[in-house]
Amino acid sequence: MAYQRNDSFVLGFWNYNSYSACTENDVKMWKDLGLNVAMAPLFCSTKQVEENLPQFLDLLQKYGLKTVLFFEEVDAGYYARNGEEVFRAKFREIYEKYGKHPAVLGFYPGEEPGSSVINNFASVLRIMLEEAPDKVPFVDLGANDSHMEQVASTGVPVSGFGNYSQMEPEERGTEDYFKLMCAQMKACKKYGMDCMPTLLSSAHYRFQAPKEVDYIWQINTAAICGCTGIYWFRLYDKLTADDYRGSPIDEYGEPNGEYYRGMKRAQTRFNIHHGKLIMKLHHDTTYFITKRYGGYPAYPEAGHGLVKRAYSCDTFFGYYDKDPIPGIVSFFKGEDGFDYVAVMNNSRTDAGSITLEFDKAVKSVEHIYYNGDSAGKIRLDKIDGSENLQSEIWLAPAQMEIYRIK
């Protein structure tokens, strides 16, 4: 079966629990948080897997979640020790036993392969795709995209990377975040792959604990830059994990106050308005306004297609001056044949407005809510001395809105 995008933007997480800690109550919490993919528990014994995985898969199916399966016998290390024939036979056995369950999204082949293992890693992906063409291997190449071509040559349709610097307290973290996002998205598009990075939901080292606006900002920046999903690192705090803190679920397995509520509100809102829609849009280009980050281009003076100008306003309805907010403007081609433009406030602290000036060929622009439903045509105002029309869009911190151009 050829690769098909998920029904909705992937909102998943790395699962460092044991199977015994993945109870029905946990799965209910994952669903309540707005998640739709849960990695299977990592680093569990064969006995734990055999005793608990079937029930775990049934629970996920009951609550409408998918999973990425982890087995020590299906990674690059096992392949290197045993060779292709043994690996293929073992993978086929596991796929027949567990992989055909409707809750299975794909398999985990390892992560961040270095030069010494990349050949084995690529072979593992190739065999997975040959033996289980209806499943999508989970790929995390880390910050290094030098192996992207070799990985893409296997036919794997999705790639990812870890990106955490956005939660550093300094401004440099935002620059580093978009620099990595830009490089990885460029590589994925070059090789025709979708992109699903791992972002941060736990504080550790100098990375800060996300607040609600940080969850919104991470999800929306990934979506507006062209990603089709994210995985959170990590969902649970642990009693024995050094300085990890501020996770949505605490070390006692309970909802963790503002962190739980923040993730739930951010993901629930995104699922309601954009989660399914974004999977039917195909990213074209991304521009930054007011302030550029990560090597992304500034909005071109000559305009882009049907939007001739995009800028952040520096007055409050003409009453007084204010600092213009940094913004992101991205263009997508919809599977319905229309052009779409997404607009985002790139500030996590300040509200403000972004004005789009549309080409004279544009007759109407629809504000899209509820995954494709039109909330009605937006008001387009005439510009003195021009045949073009414009609209000023007000945005809360980290807010993203999507418009259909006709």
Tab-separated table of C-alpha atoms in Angstrom:
chain	number	residue	atom	x	y	z
A	1	MET	CA	0.000	0.000	0.000
A	2	ALA	CA	1.379	3.410	-0.947
A	3	TYR	CA	1.960	5.929	1.827
A	4	GLN	CA	-1.082	7.895	2.848
A	5	ARG	CA	-0.976	10.784	5.252
A	6	ASN	CA	-2.672	10.318	8.576
A	7	ASP	CA	-6.230	11.484	8.914
A	8	SER	CA	-5.064	14.197	11.301
A	9	PHE	CA	-1.859	16.030	12.212
A	10	VAL	CA	0.163	13.637	14.374
A	11	LEU	CA	0.341	14.621	18.044
A	12	GLY	CA	2.363	11.876	19.698
A	13	PHE	CA	4.883	11.325	22.468
A	14	TRP	CA	7.923	9.290	23.506
A	15	ASN	CA	6.803	6.669	26.011
A	16	TYR	CA	9.300	5.768	28.735
A	17	ASN	CA	6.763	3.931	30.884
A	18	SER	CA	6.609	0.227	31.533
A	19	TYR	CA	3.598	-1.585	30.111
A	20	SER	CA	2.226	-1.919	33.638
A	21	ALA	CA	2.018	1.899	33.809
A	22	CYS	CA	0.086	2.128	30.541
A	23	THR	CA	-3.326	1.461	32.028
A	24	GLU	CA	-6.708	2.339	30.623
A	25	ASN	CA	-6.646	5.439	32.809
A	26	ASP	CA	-3.395	6.501	31.140
A	27	VAL	CA	-4.821	5.993	27.670
A	28	LYS	CA	-7.838	8.064	28.702
A	29	MET	CA	-5.473	10.858	29.769
A	30	TRP	CA	-3.642	10.692	26.442
A	31	LYS	CA	-6.944	11.026	24.635
A	32	ASP	CA	-8.048	13.833	26.962
A	33	LEU	CA	-4.796	15.706	26.221
A	34	GLY	CA	-5.581	15.675	22.498
A	35	LEU	CA	-2.897	13.144	21.564
A	36	ASN	CA	-3.545	10.703	18.735
A	37	VAL	CA	-0.301	8.666	18.677
A	38	ALA	CA	1.537	7.025	21.575
A	39	MET	CA	4.829	5.247	21.189
A	40	ALA	CA	4.756	1.793	22.701
A	41	PRO	CA	6.799	1.615	25.929
A	42	LEU	CA	10.522	1.617	25.218
A	43	PHE	CA	13.074	-0.856	26.557
A	44	CYS	CA	10.670	-3.417	28.016
A	45	SER	CA	11.493	-7.117	28.352
A	46	THR	CA	10.220	-9.713	25.912
A	47	LYS	CA	8.070	-11.152	28.705
A	48	GLN	CA	6.447	-7.745	29.352
A	49	VAL	CA	5.742	-7.299	25.664
A	50	GLU	CA	4.162	-10.730	25.251
A	51	GLU	CA	2.011	-10.324	28.363
A	52	ASN	CA	0.864	-6.749	27.819
A	53	LEU	CA	1.129	-5.608	24.197
A	54	PRO	CA	-2.104	-7.219	22.892
A	55	GLN	CA	-4.177	-5.519	25.599
A	56	PHE	CA	-2.298	-2.240	25.032
A	57	LEU	CA	-3.152	-2.302	21.319
A	58	ASP	CA	-6.815	-2.997	22.046
A	59	LEU	CA	-6.949	-0.071	24.494
A	60	LEU	CA	-5.464	2.292	21.918
A	61	GLN	CA	-7.961	1.149	19.304
A	62	LYS	CA	-10.819	1.634	21.794
A	63	TYR	CA	-9.846	5.280	22.310
A	64	GLY	CA	-8.884	6.030	18.712
A	65	LEU	CA	-5.093	6.248	19.123
A	66	LYS	CA	-2.263	4.748	17.066
A	67	THR	CA	1.134	3.512	18.206
A	68	VAL	CA	4.728	3.080	17.057
A	69	LEU	CA	5.986	-0.357	18.121
A	70	PHE	CA	9.385	-0.903	19.709
A	71	PHE	CA	11.209	-4.244	19.692
A	72	GLU	CA	14.889	-4.796	20.344
A	73	GLU	CA	14.902	-7.312	17.482
A	74	VAL	CA	13.941	-4.807	14.804
A	75	ASP	CA	16.635	-2.161	15.122
A	76	ALA	CA	19.924	-1.606	13.324
A	77	GLY	CA	21.935	-3.254	16.098
A	78	TYR	CA	20.063	-6.547	15.768
A	79	TYR	CA	20.488	-6.362	11.999
A	80	ALA	CA	24.259	-5.817	12.353
A	81	ARG	CA	24.653	-8.777	14.733
A	82	ASN	CA	22.490	-11.250	12.826
A	83	GLY	CA	22.419	-10.274	9.158
A	84	GLU	CA	19.621	-9.598	6.708
A	85	GLU	CA	18.113	-13.074	6.499
A	86	VAL	CA	17.672	-13.461	10.259
A	87	PHE	CA	16.463	-9.890	10.654
A	88	ARG	CA	13.884	-10.227	7.883
A	89	ALA	CA	12.524	-13.438	9.349
A	90	LYS	CA	12.263	-11.918	12.826
A	91	PHE	CA	10.600	-8.759	11.559
A	92	ARG	CA	8.119	-10.785	9.505
A	93	GLU	CA	7.287	-12.838	12.612
A	94	ILE	CA	6.694	-9.714	14.723
A	95	TYR	CA	4.673	-8.026	11.994
A	96	GLU	CA	2.409	-11.053	11.609
A	97	LYS	CA	1.937	-11.306	15.371
A	98	TYR	CA	1.450	-7.645	16.279
A	99	GLY	CA	1.910	-5.324	13.325
A	100	LYS	CA	-1.374	-6.008	11.571
A	101	HIS	CA	-3.397	-4.647	14.476
A	102	PRO	CA	-5.339	-1.541	13.315
A	103	ALA	CA	-3.811	0.535	16.132
A	104	VAL	CA	-0.283	0.122	14.743
A	105	LEU	CA	1.071	3.110	12.810
A	106	GLY	CA	4.571	1.749	12.310
A	107	PHE	CA	7.783	0.470	13.880
A	108	TYR	CA	10.735	2.140	15.610
A	109	PRO	CA	14.065	1.201	13.932
A	110	GLY	CA	16.350	3.161	16.264
A	111	GLU	CA	17.245	6.839	16.199
A	112	GLU	CA	19.933	9.341	15.258
A	113	PRO	CA	22.076	6.880	13.250
A	114	GLY	CA	25.730	7.833	12.936
A	115	SER	CA	28.011	7.115	10.006
A	116	SER	CA	29.038	3.762	11.498
A	117	VAL	CA	25.485	2.385	11.474
A	118	ILE	CA	23.713	4.292	8.703
A	119	ASN	CA	24.044	1.431	6.192
A	120	ASN	CA	22.414	-1.003	8.633
A	121	PHE	CA	19.779	1.590	9.540
A	122	ALA	CA	18.867	2.085	5.866
A	123	SER	CA	18.672	-1.684	5.360
A	124	VAL	CA	16.305	-1.981	8.315
A	125	LEU	CA	14.021	0.691	6.817
A	126	ARG	CA	14.045	-1.009	3.425
A	127	ILE	CA	13.054	-4.365	4.901
A	128	MET	CA	10.329	-2.783	7.027
A	129	LEU	CA	8.812	-1.166	3.959
A	130	GLU	CA	9.057	-4.362	1.919
A	131	GLU	CA	7.519	-6.583	4.577
A	132	ALA	CA	5.000	-4.089	6.002
A	133	PRO	CA	4.176	-1.604	3.224
A	134	ASP	CA	1.056	-0.442	5.075
A	135	LYS	CA	3.104	0.808	8.049
A	136	VAL	CA	5.277	3.916	8.400
A	137	PRO	CA	8.659	3.496	10.133
A	138	PHE	CA	9.439	6.130	12.740
A	139	VAL	CA	12.577	8.005	11.690
A	140	ASP	CA	14.508	10.443	13.885
A	141	LEU	CA	17.789	11.476	12.257
A	142	GLY	CA	18.689	14.003	14.943
A	143	ALA	CA	20.052	17.394	13.964
A	144	ASN	CA	22.246	15.974	11.186
A	145	ASP	CA	20.601	15.808	7.774
A	146	SER	CA	23.707	14.421	6.025
A	147	HIS	CA	22.160	10.929	5.870
A	148	MET	CA	18.847	12.148	4.481
A	149	GLU	CA	19.569	11.040	0.901
A	150	GLN	CA	20.486	7.498	1.937
A	151	VAL	CA	17.457	7.233	4.192
A	152	ALA	CA	15.161	8.657	1.504
A	153	SER	CA	16.485	6.137	-1.036
A	154	THR	CA	14.787	3.367	0.968
A	155	GLY	CA	11.410	4.875	0.147
A	156	VAL	CA	10.578	5.872	3.713
A	157	PRO	CA	7.943	8.633	3.460
A	158	VAL	CA	8.455	10.515	6.751
A	159	SER	CA	11.505	11.833	8.584
A	160	GLY	CA	11.995	13.637	11.883
A	161	PHE	CA	14.519	15.254	14.197
A	162	GLY	CA	14.749	16.502	17.764
A	163	ASN	CA	14.386	20.263	18.208
A	164	TYR	CA	14.527	21.634	21.773
A	165	SER	CA	16.348	24.965	21.738
A	166	GLN	CA	13.053	26.891	21.480
A	167	MET	CA	12.682	26.320	25.232
A	168	GLU	CA	15.981	27.950	26.140
A	169	PRO	CA	15.425	31.203	28.048
A	170	GLU	CA	17.475	33.292	25.594
A	171	GLU	CA	16.429	34.642	22.203
A	172	ARG	CA	19.184	32.607	20.569
A	173	GLY	CA	17.103	29.496	21.203
A	174	THR	CA	14.398	30.724	18.832
A	175	GLU	CA	17.006	31.373	16.145
A	176	ASP	CA	18.474	27.889	16.563
A	177	TYR	CA	15.019	26.328	16.506
A	178	PHE	CA	14.089	27.856	13.165
A	179	LYS	CA	17.556	27.247	11.728
A	180	LEU	CA	17.170	23.523	12.308
A	181	MET	CA	13.533	23.555	11.195
A	182	CYS	CA	14.471	25.308	7.947
A	183	ALA	CA	17.313	22.907	7.138
A	184	GLN	CA	15.325	19.758	7.913
A	185	MET	CA	12.214	20.891	6.029
A	186	LYS	CA	14.332	21.823	3.005
A	187	ALA	CA	15.914	18.358	3.018
A	188	CYS	CA	12.576	16.591	3.465
A	189	LYS	CA	11.016	18.505	0.581
A	190	LYS	CA	14.026	17.769	-1.607
A	191	TYR	CA	13.469	14.045	-1.161
A	192	GLY	CA	9.680	14.133	-1.129
A	193	MET	CA	9.194	13.237	2.536
A	194	ASP	CA	6.810	14.539	5.168
A	195	CYS	CA	8.415	15.855	8.348
A	196	MET	CA	7.506	15.137	11.989
A	197	PRO	CA	9.960	16.614	14.507
A	198	THR	CA	10.224	15.869	18.212
A	199	LEU	CA	9.510	18.992	20.283
A	200	LEU	CA	9.710	19.627	23.995
A	201	SER	CA	7.082	19.107	26.710
A	202	SER	CA	9.389	18.617	29.707
A	203	ALA	CA	11.888	20.924	31.328
A	204	HIS	CA	15.437	19.635	31.765
A	205	TYR	CA	18.910	21.129	31.755
A	206	ARG	CA	18.326	24.795	30.841
A	207	PHE	CA	15.236	24.068	28.775
A	208	GLN	CA	12.187	25.675	30.370
A	209	ALA	CA	8.896	23.991	31.242
A	210	PRO	CA	6.356	24.885	28.517
A	211	LYS	CA	3.369	27.006	29.400
A	212	GLU	CA	0.154	26.908	27.377
A	213	VAL	CA	1.400	29.543	24.934
A	214	ASP	CA	4.598	27.520	24.390
A	215	TYR	CA	2.595	24.436	23.455
A	216	ILE	CA	0.512	26.529	21.055
A	217	TRP	CA	3.639	28.125	19.590
A	218	GLN	CA	5.449	24.812	19.061
A	219	ILE	CA	2.476	23.132	17.385
A	220	ASN	CA	1.687	26.129	15.180
A	221	THR	CA	5.275	26.844	14.106
A	222	ALA	CA	5.660	23.207	13.086
A	223	ALA	CA	2.396	23.261	11.120
A	224	ILE	CA	2.972	26.612	9.421
A	225	CYS	CA	6.492	25.575	8.383
A	226	GLY	CA	5.069	22.493	6.649
A	227	CYS	CA	5.335	19.643	9.184
A	228	THR	CA	2.590	17.022	9.304
A	229	GLY	CA	3.005	16.025	12.937
A	230	ILE	CA	5.116	16.231	16.072
A	231	TYR	CA	6.174	13.961	18.918
A	232	TRP	CA	6.623	15.350	22.424
A	233	PHE	CA	9.673	14.664	24.521
A	234	ARG	CA	8.450	13.642	26.995
A	235	LEU	CA	4.997	13.294	28.564
A	236	TYR	CA	5.756	11.968	32.071
A	237	ASP	CA	7.996	13.060	34.904
A	238	LYS	CA	9.834	10.267	36.736
A	239	LEU	CA	10.985	9.760	40.300
A	240	THR	CA	14.466	8.790	39.095
A	241	ALA	CA	15.162	11.186	36.221
A	242	ASP	CA	17.486	13.848	37.624
A	243	ASP	CA	16.345	17.343	36.705
A	244	TYR	CA	13.330	16.571	34.492
A	245	ARG	CA	10.309	18.570	35.598
A	246	GLY	CA	7.189	20.362	34.437
A	247	SER	CA	5.816	17.504	32.323
A	248	PRO	CA	2.069	17.288	31.600
A	249	ILE	CA	1.804	14.110	33.719
A	250	ASP	CA	3.701	14.118	37.009
A	251	GLU	CA	5.932	11.457	38.556
A	252	TYR	CA	2.912	9.921	40.291
A	253	GLY	CA	0.974	9.427	37.067
A	254	GLU	CA	-1.425	12.295	37.737
A	255	PRO	CA	-2.320	15.361	35.612
A	256	ASN	CA	0.282	18.002	36.415
A	257	GLY	CA	-1.658	21.219	36.961
A	258	GLU	CA	-0.973	24.048	34.497
A	259	TYR	CA	1.234	21.848	32.309
A	260	TYR	CA	-1.514	19.299	31.742
A	261	ARG	CA	-4.147	21.986	31.195
A	262	GLY	CA	-1.848	23.913	28.857
A	263	MET	CA	-1.166	20.939	26.603
A	264	LYS	CA	-4.813	19.881	26.634
A	265	ARG	CA	-6.110	23.306	25.634
A	266	ALA	CA	-3.447	23.790	22.955
A	267	GLN	CA	-3.919	20.396	21.328
A	268	THR	CA	-7.699	20.297	21.649
A	269	ARG	CA	-8.024	23.670	19.946
A	270	PHE	CA	-5.612	22.669	17.186
A	271	ASN	CA	-7.429	19.388	16.559
A	272	ILE	CA	-10.785	21.153	16.327
A	273	HIS	CA	-9.661	23.813	13.872
A	274	HIS	CA	-6.594	22.656	11.936
A	275	GLY	CA	-5.553	19.058	12.646
A	276	LYS	CA	-7.402	17.424	9.756
A	277	LEU	CA	-7.229	20.409	7.406
A	278	ILE	CA	-3.434	20.691	7.505
A	279	MET	CA	-3.098	17.127	6.187
A	280	LYS	CA	-4.953	18.161	3.029
A	281	LEU	CA	-2.661	21.120	2.403
A	282	HIS	CA	0.736	20.863	0.745
A	283	HIS	CA	3.354	23.361	1.841
A	284	ASP	CA	4.778	25.738	-0.738
A	285	THR	CA	6.777	28.536	0.892
A	286	THR	CA	7.273	30.214	4.271
A	287	TYR	CA	8.216	33.846	4.888
A	288	PHE	CA	8.923	35.865	8.014
A	289	ILE	CA	7.887	39.446	8.619
A	290	THR	CA	9.264	42.071	11.030
A	291	LYS	CA	12.031	39.709	12.187
A	292	ARG	CA	13.564	36.772	10.361
A	293	TYR	CA	14.812	33.622	12.066
A	294	GLY	CA	16.818	30.598	11.029
A	295	GLY	CA	17.567	31.591	7.448
A	296	TYR	CA	13.929	31.799	6.377
A	297	PRO	CA	13.376	34.590	3.836
A	298	ALA	CA	11.684	37.882	4.574
A	299	TYR	CA	8.401	38.473	2.803
A	300	PRO	CA	9.411	39.491	-0.733
A	301	GLU	CA	8.949	43.095	-1.772
A	302	ALA	CA	7.486	41.871	-5.046
A	303	GLY	CA	4.929	39.799	-3.174
A	304	HIS	CA	4.102	36.134	-3.508
A	305	GLY	CA	1.399	35.010	-5.878
A	306	LEU	CA	-1.950	36.403	-4.807
A	307	VAL	CA	-0.646	38.228	-1.709
A	308	LYS	CA	1.328	41.263	-2.800
A	309	ARG	CA	2.301	42.489	0.671
A	310	ALA	CA	2.351	41.127	4.219
A	311	TYR	CA	3.383	43.294	7.121
A	312	SER	CA	2.874	43.805	10.826
A	313	CYS	CA	1.130	47.002	11.791
A	314	ASP	CA	2.964	49.464	14.037
A	315	THR	CA	-0.032	51.485	15.199
A	316	PHE	CA	-3.037	50.611	17.325
A	317	PHE	CA	-5.880	51.521	14.973
A	318	GLY	CA	-3.981	54.732	14.258
A	319	TYR	CA	-4.226	55.972	17.849
A	320	TYR	CA	-0.633	55.421	18.932
A	321	ASP	CA	2.549	53.684	17.855
A	322	LYS	CA	3.437	50.172	19.004
A	323	ASP	CA	6.121	47.615	18.272
A	324	PRO	CA	5.111	45.462	15.283
A	325	ILE	CA	4.846	41.788	16.126
A	326	PRO	CA	7.081	39.236	14.391
A	327	GLY	CA	5.030	37.082	12.066
A	328	ILE	CA	5.090	34.047	9.794
A	329	VAL	CA	3.192	33.769	6.506
A	330	SER	CA	3.069	30.440	4.648
A	331	PHE	CA	1.408	29.356	1.435
A	332	PHE	CA	-0.138	25.959	0.766
A	333	LYS	CA	-1.826	24.235	-2.155
A	334	GLY	CA	-5.063	22.588	-1.099
A	335	GLU	CA	-6.224	19.231	-2.401
A	336	ASP	CA	-9.461	21.052	-3.263
A	337	GLY	CA	-7.576	23.100	-5.881
A	338	PHE	CA	-7.498	26.365	-3.925
A	339	ASP	CA	-4.583	28.371	-2.568
A	340	TYR	CA	-4.325	28.742	1.198
A	341	VAL	CA	-2.378	31.223	3.279
A	342	ALA	CA	-1.564	30.702	6.953
A	343	VAL	CA	-0.705	33.661	9.158
A	344	MET	CA	0.887	33.376	12.599
A	345	ASN	CA	1.911	35.713	15.379
A	346	ASN	CA	5.476	34.584	16.151
A	347	SER	CA	5.523	36.337	19.537
A	348	ARG	CA	4.768	34.325	22.656
A	349	THR	CA	4.050	37.441	24.711
A	350	ASP	CA	2.416	40.179	22.615
A	351	ALA	CA	-0.780	40.372	20.603
A	352	GLY	CA	-0.822	42.368	17.395
A	353	SER	CA	-1.991	42.458	13.807
A	354	ILE	CA	-0.701	41.370	10.433
A	355	THR	CA	-2.053	42.929	7.250
A	356	LEU	CA	-2.304	40.999	3.992
A	357	GLU	CA	-2.654	42.921	0.739
A	358	PHE	CA	-4.208	40.731	-1.940
A	359	ASP	CA	-3.742	40.968	-5.673
A	360	LYS	CA	-6.581	42.549	-7.612
A	361	ALA	CA	-7.397	39.111	-9.045
A	362	VAL	CA	-8.588	37.980	-5.611
A	363	LYS	CA	-12.366	38.220	-5.323
A	364	SER	CA	-12.894	36.699	-1.885
A	365	VAL	CA	-10.959	35.250	1.029
A	366	GLU	CA	-12.536	32.796	3.458
A	367	HIS	CA	-11.510	32.326	7.075
A	368	ILE	CA	-11.291	28.559	7.636
A	369	TYR	CA	-12.331	26.998	10.932
A	370	TYR	CA	-13.332	23.481	11.969
A	371	ASN	CA	-10.966	21.671	9.590
A	372	GLY	CA	-12.239	23.072	6.340
A	373	ASP	CA	-15.506	24.810	7.134
A	374	SER	CA	-15.674	28.433	6.134
A	375	ALA	CA	-16.369	30.931	8.901
A	376	GLY	CA	-17.350	33.355	6.156
A	377	LYS	CA	-15.576	35.793	3.915
A	378	ILE	CA	-13.203	38.166	5.662
A	379	ARG	CA	-13.593	41.902	5.199
A	380	LEU	CA	-11.419	43.230	2.380
A	381	ASP	CA	-10.789	46.983	2.360
A	382	LYS	CA	-9.832	49.089	-0.621
A	383	ILE	CA	-6.384	50.649	-0.658
A	384	ASP	CA	-6.112	54.266	-1.729
A	385	GLY	CA	-4.555	54.493	-5.175
A	386	SER	CA	-4.561	50.744	-5.780
A	387	GLU	CA	-6.883	48.133	-7.209
A	388	ASN	CA	-5.748	45.668	-4.537
A	389	LEU	CA	-7.685	44.834	-1.374
A	390	GLN	CA	-6.338	44.271	2.112
A	391	SER	CA	-7.322	42.814	5.466
A	392	GLU	CA	-5.870	43.440	8.919
A	393	ILE	CA	-5.767	40.237	10.981
A	394	TRP	CA	-5.504	40.441	14.768
A	395	LEU	CA	-3.673	37.612	16.492
A	396	ALA	CA	-3.102	36.580	20.084
A	397	PRO	CA	0.398	35.430	21.081
A	398	ALA	CA	1.367	32.334	19.029
A	399	GLN	CA	-2.022	32.282	17.264
A	400	MET	CA	-2.239	30.895	13.721
A	401	GLU	CA	-5.125	31.324	11.299
A	402	ILE	CA	-5.690	29.821	7.856
A	403	TYR	CA	-7.447	31.424	4.867
A	404	ARG	CA	-8.709	30.064	1.553
A	405	ILE	CA	-8.138	32.392	-1.397
A	406	LYS	CA	-10.625	32.477	-4.248
